[in-house]
Coordinates of C-alpha atoms in Angstrom, one line a residue:
M1 CA 11.0 4.0 24.4
G2 CA 11.2 2.4 21.0
V3 CA 15.0 1.9 20.9
A4 CA 16.9 -1.2 21.8
P5 CA 19.3 -0.8 24.8
A6 CA 22.9 0.1 23.6
S7 CA 24.4 -2.7 25.7
R8 CA 22.8 -5.3 23.4
A9 CA 24.0 -6.2 20.0
T10 CA 21.2 -5.7 17.5
P11 CA 20.7 -8.8 15.4
V12 CA 20.1 -8.4 11.7
W13 CA 17.0 -10.3 10.6
Q14 CA 15.8 -11.2 7.1
W15 CA 12.6 -9.7 5.9
P16 CA 9.5 -12.0 6.5
V17 CA 8.0 -11.3 3.0
D18 CA 9.2 -11.7 -0.6
P19 CA 10.5 -8.7 -2.6
P20 CA 9.7 -6.1 -3.6
R21 CA 9.7 -5.0 0.0
S22 CA 8.1 -1.8 1.2
V23 CA 6.6 -0.4 4.4
V24 CA 2.9 0.5 3.8
R25 CA 2.5 1.9 7.3
P26 CA 5.4 2.8 9.7
Y27 CA 5.9 2.1 13.4
V28 CA 4.5 4.9 15.5
A29 CA 5.6 4.7 19.2
P30 CA 2.8 5.4 21.7
A31 CA 3.4 8.2 24.2
T32 CA 2.7 5.8 27.0
P33 CA 2.2 2.0 27.1
Y34 CA -1.6 2.5 26.9
S35 CA -1.7 5.4 24.3
A36 CA -2.6 5.1 20.7
G37 CA 0.1 4.2 18.3
H38 CA 1.0 1.7 15.6
R39 CA 3.0 -0.9 17.4
G40 CA 4.6 -2.5 14.3
V41 CA 5.0 -2.0 10.6
D42 CA 2.7 -3.0 7.8
L43 CA 4.7 -4.7 5.0
R44 CA 3.4 -5.0 1.5
A45 CA 2.7 -8.6 0.6
T46 CA 0.5 -10.7 -1.7
D47 CA -2.7 -12.6 -0.7
G48 CA -1.5 -16.2 -0.2
G49 CA 2.1 -15.1 -0.2
T50 CA 4.8 -16.8 1.9
V51 CA 5.9 -15.6 5.3
Y52 CA 9.4 -16.5 6.5
A53 CA 11.0 -16.6 9.9
P54 CA 13.3 -13.6 10.2
A55 CA 15.7 -15.3 12.5
D56 CA 16.0 -18.6 14.5
G57 CA 13.4 -19.0 17.2
V58 CA 10.6 -21.0 18.7
V59 CA 6.9 -20.6 17.9
H60 CA 5.5 -18.7 20.9
F61 CA 1.8 -18.5 19.7
S62 CA -0.1 -19.7 16.6
G63 CA -3.8 -19.1 16.6
I64 CA -6.7 -16.6 16.4
V65 CA -6.6 -13.3 18.3
V66 CA -10.0 -11.6 18.1
D67 CA -10.8 -12.3 14.5
R68 CA -7.5 -12.9 12.7
P69 CA -4.7 -15.5 12.6
V70 CA -1.5 -14.4 14.4
L71 CA 1.9 -16.1 14.6
S72 CA 4.5 -15.1 17.2
I73 CA 8.1 -16.3 17.4
R74 CA 10.3 -16.1 20.4
H75 CA 13.9 -15.2 19.5
P76 CA 17.1 -15.1 21.7
G77 CA 17.7 -11.9 23.7
G78 CA 14.2 -11.3 24.9
L79 CA 12.7 -10.7 21.5
I80 CA 9.3 -11.8 20.2
S81 CA 8.2 -11.1 16.6
S82 CA 4.6 -11.3 15.6
Y83 CA 2.7 -11.4 12.3
E84 CA -0.9 -11.0 11.3
P85 CA -3.0 -11.9 9.4
V86 CA -0.8 -15.0 8.9
E87 CA -2.2 -18.5 8.8
S88 CA 0.3 -21.2 10.0
A89 CA 0.2 -24.9 10.7
L90 CA 3.0 -24.6 13.2
A91 CA 2.3 -25.3 16.8
S92 CA 3.6 -23.5 19.9
G93 CA 7.0 -24.9 20.8
T94 CA 8.1 -25.6 17.2
A95 CA 11.6 -24.6 16.5
V96 CA 12.1 -22.5 13.3
R97 CA 15.2 -21.4 11.4
R98 CA 15.9 -18.1 9.7
G99 CA 14.4 -18.2 6.2
E100 CA 12.0 -21.1 6.9
V101 CA 8.5 -20.8 5.7
V102 CA 6.2 -20.2 8.7
G103 CA 2.9 -19.2 7.2
M104 CA 0.8 -17.7 4.5
V105 CA -0.6 -14.1 4.2
L106 CA -4.3 -13.7 4.3
A107 CA -5.7 -10.5 2.6
A108 CA -7.5 -9.0 5.6
H109 CA -5.3 -6.3 7.0
C110 CA -4.6 -3.6 4.4
V111 CA -7.7 -3.7 2.2
P112 CA -7.7 -3.5 -0.8
A113 CA -4.1 -4.6 -1.1
A114 CA -2.6 -7.4 1.1
C115 CA 0.0 -6.7 3.8
V116 CA 1.5 -8.3 6.9
H117 CA 1.6 -6.5 10.2
M118 CA 4.9 -7.2 11.9
G119 CA 5.4 -6.3 15.5
V120 CA 8.5 -6.8 17.7
R121 CA 8.7 -6.8 21.5
L122 CA 11.9 -6.5 23.4
D123 CA 11.5 -7.7 27.0
G124 CA 7.7 -7.1 26.6
E125 CA 8.0 -3.5 25.2
Y126 CA 7.1 -2.8 21.6
V127 CA 10.0 -1.5 19.4
S128 CA 10.2 -0.7 15.7
P129 CA 10.8 -3.9 13.6
L130 CA 13.0 -1.8 11.3
L131 CA 15.7 -1.9 14.1
Y132 CA 16.1 -5.6 13.3
L133 CA 15.5 -5.9 9.5
G134 CA 18.5 -5.9 7.2
D135 CA 18.8 -4.0 4.0
V136 CA 17.1 -0.9 5.3
P137 CA 18.8 2.1 3.8
R138 CA 20.2 4.6 6.2
S139 CA 18.6 8.0 6.3
V140 CA 20.7 10.9 5.0
L141 CA 20.0 14.4 6.1
L142 CA 20.4 16.9 3.4
P143 CA 20.8 20.7 3.8
T144 CA 17.6 22.7 3.2
R145 CA 19.5 25.8 2.0
P146 CA 22.9 26.5 0.6
L147 CA 25.8 26.7 3.1
S148 CA 27.5 30.1 3.3
A149 CA 31.2 30.3 2.5
S150 CA 32.0 30.8 6.2
V151 CA 30.2 27.6 7.2
R152 CA 31.6 25.3 4.5
L153 CA 34.0 22.7 5.7
G154 CA 36.9 22.1 3.5

């Protein structure tokens, strides 16, 4: 769970918010489909800031869910990205292009600072949006203790 199938090429999307970009709260995969977790990432943003389409797609949903505005975009390959709280004038069925303005951030999610919750579903299952966003530095594992002379590769 939480990893795209190896048989599919993973697209590289652009970030939906302006720089500087940072993750306020990471993706936390639930143990089961109905368990607690954080099914997306919270990206630092500014109140009234612009939200961009990360890739080409079609607006899947634009409206209120419970008490906040949500925008979802259907992308090729069984992917749907979603953003909240994002106010958008786009209607379902509207085609969007990578980098196109699709909405505006409302400061209601990460109080006191504004942020955008970005979720991604692959064939209906939530996965980490960081699998698709470009310019994410790779993790580098560093040793926690010095290597002995017999273990050093050379």
